[in-house]
Coordinates of C-alpha atoms in Angstrom, one line a residue:
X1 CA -67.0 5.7 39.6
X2 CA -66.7 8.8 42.2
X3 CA -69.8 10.6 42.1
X4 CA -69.6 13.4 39.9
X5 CA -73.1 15.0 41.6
X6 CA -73.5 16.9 45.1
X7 CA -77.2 16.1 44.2
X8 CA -79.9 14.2 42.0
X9 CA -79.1 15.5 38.6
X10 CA -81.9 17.4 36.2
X11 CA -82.8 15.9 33.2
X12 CA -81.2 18.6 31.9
X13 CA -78.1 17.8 32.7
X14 CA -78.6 14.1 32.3
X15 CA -79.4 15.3 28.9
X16 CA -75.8 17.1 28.6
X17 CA -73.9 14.0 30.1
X18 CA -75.3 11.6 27.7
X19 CA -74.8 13.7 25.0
X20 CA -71.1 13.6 26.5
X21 CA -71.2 10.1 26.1
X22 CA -70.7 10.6 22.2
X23 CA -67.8 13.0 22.4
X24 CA -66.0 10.3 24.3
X25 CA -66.5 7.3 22.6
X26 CA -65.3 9.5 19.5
X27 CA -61.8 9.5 21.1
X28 CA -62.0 5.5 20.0
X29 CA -64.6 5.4 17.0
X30 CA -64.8 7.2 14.2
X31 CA -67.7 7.9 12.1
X32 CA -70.5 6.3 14.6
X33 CA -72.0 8.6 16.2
X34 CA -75.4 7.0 15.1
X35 CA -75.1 3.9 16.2
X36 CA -73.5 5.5 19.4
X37 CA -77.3 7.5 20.0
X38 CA -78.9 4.2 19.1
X39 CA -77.5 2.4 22.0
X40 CA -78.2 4.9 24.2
X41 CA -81.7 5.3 22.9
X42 CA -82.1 0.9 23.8
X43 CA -80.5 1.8 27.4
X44 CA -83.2 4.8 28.1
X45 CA -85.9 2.2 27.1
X46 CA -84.1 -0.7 28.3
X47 CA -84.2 -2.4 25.0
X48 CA -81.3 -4.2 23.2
X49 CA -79.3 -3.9 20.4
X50 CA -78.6 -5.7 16.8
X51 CA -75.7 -4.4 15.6
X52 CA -75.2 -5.2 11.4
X53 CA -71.5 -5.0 9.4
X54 CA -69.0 -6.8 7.8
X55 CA -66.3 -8.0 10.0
X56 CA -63.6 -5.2 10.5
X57 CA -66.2 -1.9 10.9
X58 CA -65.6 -1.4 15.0
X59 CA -68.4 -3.3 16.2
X60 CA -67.3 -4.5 18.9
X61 CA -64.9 -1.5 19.7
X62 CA -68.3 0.6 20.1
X63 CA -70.0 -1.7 22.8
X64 CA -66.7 -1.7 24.5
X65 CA -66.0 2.3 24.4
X66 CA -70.1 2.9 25.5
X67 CA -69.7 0.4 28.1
X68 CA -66.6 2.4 29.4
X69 CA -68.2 6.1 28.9
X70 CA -71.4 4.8 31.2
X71 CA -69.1 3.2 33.7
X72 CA -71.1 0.2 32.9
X73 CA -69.7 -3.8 33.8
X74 CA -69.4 -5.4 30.1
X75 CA -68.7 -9.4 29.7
X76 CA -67.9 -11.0 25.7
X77 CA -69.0 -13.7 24.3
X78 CA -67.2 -14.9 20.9
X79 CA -70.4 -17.3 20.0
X80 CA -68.8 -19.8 17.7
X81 CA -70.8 -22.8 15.6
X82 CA -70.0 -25.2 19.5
X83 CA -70.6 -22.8 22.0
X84 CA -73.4 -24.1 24.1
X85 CA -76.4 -22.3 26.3
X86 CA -74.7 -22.8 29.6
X87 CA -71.7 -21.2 28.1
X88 CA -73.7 -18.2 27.7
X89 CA -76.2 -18.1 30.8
X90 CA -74.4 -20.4 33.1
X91 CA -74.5 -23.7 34.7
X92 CA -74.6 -25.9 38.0
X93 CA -71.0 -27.1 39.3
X94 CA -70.1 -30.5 41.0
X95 CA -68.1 -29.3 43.9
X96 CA -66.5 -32.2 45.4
X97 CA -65.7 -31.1 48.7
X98 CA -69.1 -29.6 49.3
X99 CA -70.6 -32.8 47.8
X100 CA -73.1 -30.7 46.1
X101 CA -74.0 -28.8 42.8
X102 CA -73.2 -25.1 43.3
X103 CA -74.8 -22.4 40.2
X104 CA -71.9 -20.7 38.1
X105 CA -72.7 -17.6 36.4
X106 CA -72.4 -17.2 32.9
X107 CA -71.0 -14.2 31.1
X108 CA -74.7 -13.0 31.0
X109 CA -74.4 -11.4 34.4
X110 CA -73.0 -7.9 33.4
X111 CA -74.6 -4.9 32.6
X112 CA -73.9 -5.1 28.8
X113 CA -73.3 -8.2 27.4
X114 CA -71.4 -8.3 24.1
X115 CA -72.7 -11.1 22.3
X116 CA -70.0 -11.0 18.8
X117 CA -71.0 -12.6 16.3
X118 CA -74.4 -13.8 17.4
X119 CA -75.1 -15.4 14.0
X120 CA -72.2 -17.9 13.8
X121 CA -74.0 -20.1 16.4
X122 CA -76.6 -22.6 15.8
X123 CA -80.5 -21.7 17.1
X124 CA -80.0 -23.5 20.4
X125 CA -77.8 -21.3 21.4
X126 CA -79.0 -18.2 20.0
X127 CA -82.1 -19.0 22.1
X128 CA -80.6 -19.9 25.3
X129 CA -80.4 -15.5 25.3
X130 CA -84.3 -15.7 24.9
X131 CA -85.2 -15.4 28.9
X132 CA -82.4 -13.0 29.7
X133 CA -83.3 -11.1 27.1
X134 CA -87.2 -10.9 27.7
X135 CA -87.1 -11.3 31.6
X136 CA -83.9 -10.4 32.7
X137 CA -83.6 -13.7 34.5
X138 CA -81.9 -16.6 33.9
X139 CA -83.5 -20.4 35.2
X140 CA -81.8 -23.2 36.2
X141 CA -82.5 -26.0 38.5
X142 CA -85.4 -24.9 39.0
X143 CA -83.8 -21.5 40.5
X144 CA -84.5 -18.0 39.3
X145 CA -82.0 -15.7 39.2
X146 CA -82.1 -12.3 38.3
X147 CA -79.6 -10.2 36.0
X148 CA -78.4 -7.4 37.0
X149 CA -79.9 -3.8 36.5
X150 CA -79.7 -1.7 33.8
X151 CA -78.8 -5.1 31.4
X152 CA -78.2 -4.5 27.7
X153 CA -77.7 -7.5 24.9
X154 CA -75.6 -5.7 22.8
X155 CA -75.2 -8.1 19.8
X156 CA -72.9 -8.2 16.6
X157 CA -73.7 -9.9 13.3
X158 CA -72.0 -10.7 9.8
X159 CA -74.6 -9.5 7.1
X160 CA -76.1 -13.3 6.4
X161 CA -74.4 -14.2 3.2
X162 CA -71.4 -14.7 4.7
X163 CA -70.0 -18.3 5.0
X164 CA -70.9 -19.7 8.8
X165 CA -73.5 -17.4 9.4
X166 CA -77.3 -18.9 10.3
X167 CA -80.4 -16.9 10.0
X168 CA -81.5 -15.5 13.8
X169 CA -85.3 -16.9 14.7
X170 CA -88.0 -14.7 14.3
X171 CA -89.0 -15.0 17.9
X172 CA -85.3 -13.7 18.6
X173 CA -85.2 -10.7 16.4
X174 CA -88.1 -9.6 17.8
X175 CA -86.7 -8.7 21.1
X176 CA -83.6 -7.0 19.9
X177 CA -84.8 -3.2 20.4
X178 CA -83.2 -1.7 17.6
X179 CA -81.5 -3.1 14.4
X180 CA -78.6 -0.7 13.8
X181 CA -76.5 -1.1 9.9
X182 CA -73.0 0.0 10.4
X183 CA -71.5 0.7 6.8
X184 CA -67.9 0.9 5.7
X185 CA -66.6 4.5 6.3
X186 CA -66.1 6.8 3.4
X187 CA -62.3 7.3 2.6
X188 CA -61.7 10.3 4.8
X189 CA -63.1 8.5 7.5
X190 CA -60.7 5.5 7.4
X191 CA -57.8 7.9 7.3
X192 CA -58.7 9.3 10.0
X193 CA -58.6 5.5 11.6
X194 CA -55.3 4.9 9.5
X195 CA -54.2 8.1 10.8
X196 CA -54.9 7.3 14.7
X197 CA -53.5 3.8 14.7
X198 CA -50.4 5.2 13.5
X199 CA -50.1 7.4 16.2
X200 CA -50.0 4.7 18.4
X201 CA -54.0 4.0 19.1
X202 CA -54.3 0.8 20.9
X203 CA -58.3 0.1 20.6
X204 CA -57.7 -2.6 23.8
X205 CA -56.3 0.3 26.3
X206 CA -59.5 2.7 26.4
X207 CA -58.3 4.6 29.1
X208 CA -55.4 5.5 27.7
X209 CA -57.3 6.8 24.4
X210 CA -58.6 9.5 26.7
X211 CA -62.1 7.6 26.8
X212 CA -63.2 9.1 30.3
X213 CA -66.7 7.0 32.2
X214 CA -69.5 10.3 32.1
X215 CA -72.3 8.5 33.6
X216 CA -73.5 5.7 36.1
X217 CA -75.6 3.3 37.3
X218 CA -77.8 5.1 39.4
X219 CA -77.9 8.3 36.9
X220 CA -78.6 6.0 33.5
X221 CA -81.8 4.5 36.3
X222 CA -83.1 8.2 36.7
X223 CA -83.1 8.7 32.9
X224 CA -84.9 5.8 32.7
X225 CA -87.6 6.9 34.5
X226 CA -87.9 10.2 33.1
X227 CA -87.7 8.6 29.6
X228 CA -91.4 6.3 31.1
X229 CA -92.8 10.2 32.3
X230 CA -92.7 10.9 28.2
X231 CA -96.4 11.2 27.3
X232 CA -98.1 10.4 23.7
X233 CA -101.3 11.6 22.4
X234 CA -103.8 9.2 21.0
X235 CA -103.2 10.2 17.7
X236 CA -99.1 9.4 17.8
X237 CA -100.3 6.2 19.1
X238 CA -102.8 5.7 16.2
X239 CA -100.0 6.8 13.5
X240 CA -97.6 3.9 15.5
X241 CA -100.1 1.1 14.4
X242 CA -101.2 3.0 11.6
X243 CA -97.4 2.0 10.6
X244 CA -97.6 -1.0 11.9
X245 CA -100.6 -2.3 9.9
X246 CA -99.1 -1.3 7.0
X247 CA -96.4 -3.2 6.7
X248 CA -98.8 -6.2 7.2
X249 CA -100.8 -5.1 4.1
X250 CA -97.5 -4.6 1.5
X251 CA -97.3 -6.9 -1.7
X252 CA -93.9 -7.5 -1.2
X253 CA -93.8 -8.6 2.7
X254 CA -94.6 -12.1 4.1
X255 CA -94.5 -10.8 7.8
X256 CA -95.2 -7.6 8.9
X257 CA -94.7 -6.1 12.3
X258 CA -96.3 -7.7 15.2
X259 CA -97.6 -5.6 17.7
X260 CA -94.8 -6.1 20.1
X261 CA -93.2 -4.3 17.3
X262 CA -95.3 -1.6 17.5
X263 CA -94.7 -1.1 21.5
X264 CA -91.0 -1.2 20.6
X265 CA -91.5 1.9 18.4
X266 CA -93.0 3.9 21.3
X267 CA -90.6 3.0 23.6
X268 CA -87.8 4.1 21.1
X269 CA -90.1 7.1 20.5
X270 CA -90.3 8.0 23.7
X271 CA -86.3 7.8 24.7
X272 CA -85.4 9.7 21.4
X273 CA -88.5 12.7 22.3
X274 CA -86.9 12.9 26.2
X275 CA -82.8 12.9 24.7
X276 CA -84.3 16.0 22.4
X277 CA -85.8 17.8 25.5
X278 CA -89.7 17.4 24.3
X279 CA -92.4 16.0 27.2
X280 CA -94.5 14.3 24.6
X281 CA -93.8 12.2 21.4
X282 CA -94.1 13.9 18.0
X283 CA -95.1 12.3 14.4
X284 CA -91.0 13.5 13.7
X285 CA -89.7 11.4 17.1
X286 CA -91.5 8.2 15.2
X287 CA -90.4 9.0 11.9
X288 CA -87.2 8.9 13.4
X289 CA -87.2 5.6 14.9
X290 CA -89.5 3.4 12.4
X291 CA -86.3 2.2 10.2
X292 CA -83.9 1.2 13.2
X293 CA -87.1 -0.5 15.2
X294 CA -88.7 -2.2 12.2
X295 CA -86.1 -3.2 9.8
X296 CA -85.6 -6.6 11.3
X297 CA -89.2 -7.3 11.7
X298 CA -90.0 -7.7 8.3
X299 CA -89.7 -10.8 6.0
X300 CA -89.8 -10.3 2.8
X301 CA -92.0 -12.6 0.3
X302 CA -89.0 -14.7 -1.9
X303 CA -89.8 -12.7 -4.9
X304 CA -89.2 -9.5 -3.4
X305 CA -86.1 -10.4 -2.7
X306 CA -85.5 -12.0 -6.1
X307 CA -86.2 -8.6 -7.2
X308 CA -83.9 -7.2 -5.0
X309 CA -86.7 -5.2 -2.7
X310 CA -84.7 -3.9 0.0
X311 CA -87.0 -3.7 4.0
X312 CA -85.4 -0.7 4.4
X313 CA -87.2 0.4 0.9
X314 CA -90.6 -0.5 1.7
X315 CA -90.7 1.4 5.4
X316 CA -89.5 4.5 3.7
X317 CA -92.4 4.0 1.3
X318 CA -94.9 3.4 3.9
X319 CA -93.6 6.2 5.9
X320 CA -94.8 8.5 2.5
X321 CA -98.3 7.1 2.3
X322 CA -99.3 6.7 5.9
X323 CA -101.4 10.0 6.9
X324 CA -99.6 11.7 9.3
X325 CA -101.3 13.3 12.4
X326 CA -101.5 17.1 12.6

């Protein structure tokens, strides 16, 4: 990407660009501009990304187009019921003329990694994501190797009672940043996608849907930073485990949020407070955050779900009786 600055950008205008980022991956998808925000929100707070919809909703088509509009390197992995860990992270080589084992990298070494259809592969595989994930490093042979920088697992999964699907480990879930639910469209949206494929849209040729890169690199790392400078009083932080703890104490929930939940809000907190222009975390910036954060960090007890308790329910409810600092 040529540099589009004659100096270090404001966070002003690193403000503007990312809000640019929308407006182009509009050109592509239609109706998304949430889930668009979201996974800018996991970049600023270098988090990941668990993206939830039935097959057919532009999943993938989004992680591609964001990729793009960042000018960020993006690898795909189809995860299928035999795909194994080295498939995903990489593995040593036998090279014959060298008469020794040489390290092959693994889709995993991108910037976003597009993991579709996380759920369709069996735990061992799910896990082998686990270290790159946490410590953006991948082991092998006793060899450390780090990913590259920024590094986003942006993952897609078929809601769970769908054939071939296998529940994702707690320990898993918990390091996905955000959980974001992408619904089917409402009727004018999908002939608006009707409407665009008949034009000629070809959703594999970005660049010729007019999706232009915005950002880099380098200007996504000084956002990041500026996202850390985001300050939050004691009491934000109290209402954050205030929310926290009460998802522990609810009738209808077996496991509550941990407190590596809890951090994950403040992050989130924190990259949604810097995108609106504010130097400090508000009770609204939470607010904001607690269903994408915390909805997949929440197990419902059997008869809640018997009774057809939704997790998305029981935050909003929690978010109504927690007290909420003046």
């Amino acid at each position: 990407m040529t540099d589009q600055y004659t100096a270090t950008p404001s966070d002003d205008e690193l403000r503007r660009t990312l809000a640019q980022v929308r407006t182009e991956v509009g050109k592509a998808v239609v109706g998304q501009d949430g889930a668009v925000t979201g996974m800018i929100i996991a970049l600023l707070a270098r988090g990941h990304v668990l993206l939830e919809g039935v097959p057919g909703v532009a999943k993938t088509l989004l992680v591609r187009s964001v990729s793009h509009a960042l000018s960020l390197d993006t690898k795909r992995v189809q995860f299928t019921p035999d795909l194994m860990p080295g498939d995903v992270t990489g593995s040593l080589i036998y090279d014959a003329k060298a008469g020794e084992f040489s390290f092959r990298e693994g889709p995993v070494f991108t910037n976003i990694l597009l993991a579709d259809e996380i759920n369709r592969t069996p735990p061992k595989t799910q896990s082998s994501l686990l270290e790159a994930m946490e410590e953006r490093q991948v082991s092998a042979d006793g060899v450390t190797r780090a990913l590259p920088d920024p590094f986003l697992v942006a993952a897609t999964q078929n809601p769970i009672e769908y054939e071939g699907t296998y529940t994702l480990p707690e320990a898993q879930l918990d390091r996905f940043l955000l959980k974001l639910v992408l619904d089917l469209p409402e009727r004018a949206v999908e002939v608006d996608v009707l409407t665009r494929h008949a034009g000629g849209f070809n959703p594999r040729d970005l660049t010729a849907a007019g999706v232009t890169p915005v950002l880099g690199a380098a200007e996504l790392t000084q956002a990041q930073r500026a996202v850390a400078r985001v300050q939050a009083s004691p009491d934000v932080l109290g209402y954050i485990v205030d929310l926290a703890r009460a998802t522990r104490q609810s009738p209808s929930v077996k496991l509550g949020v941990s407190p590596r939940g809890s951090t994950a809000l403040l992050a989130a907190s924190k990259a949604w407070a810097w995108l609106n222009g504010s130097p400090g975390i508000t009770p609204d910036h939470v607010q904001a955050m607690v269903l994408p954060v915390l909805r997949h960090r929440i197990q419902l007890r059997p008869e809640a779900e018997l009774e057809g308790v939704s997790v998305d329910a029981i935050l909003r409810s929690i978010l109504t009786q927690v007290r909420v600092p003046i």
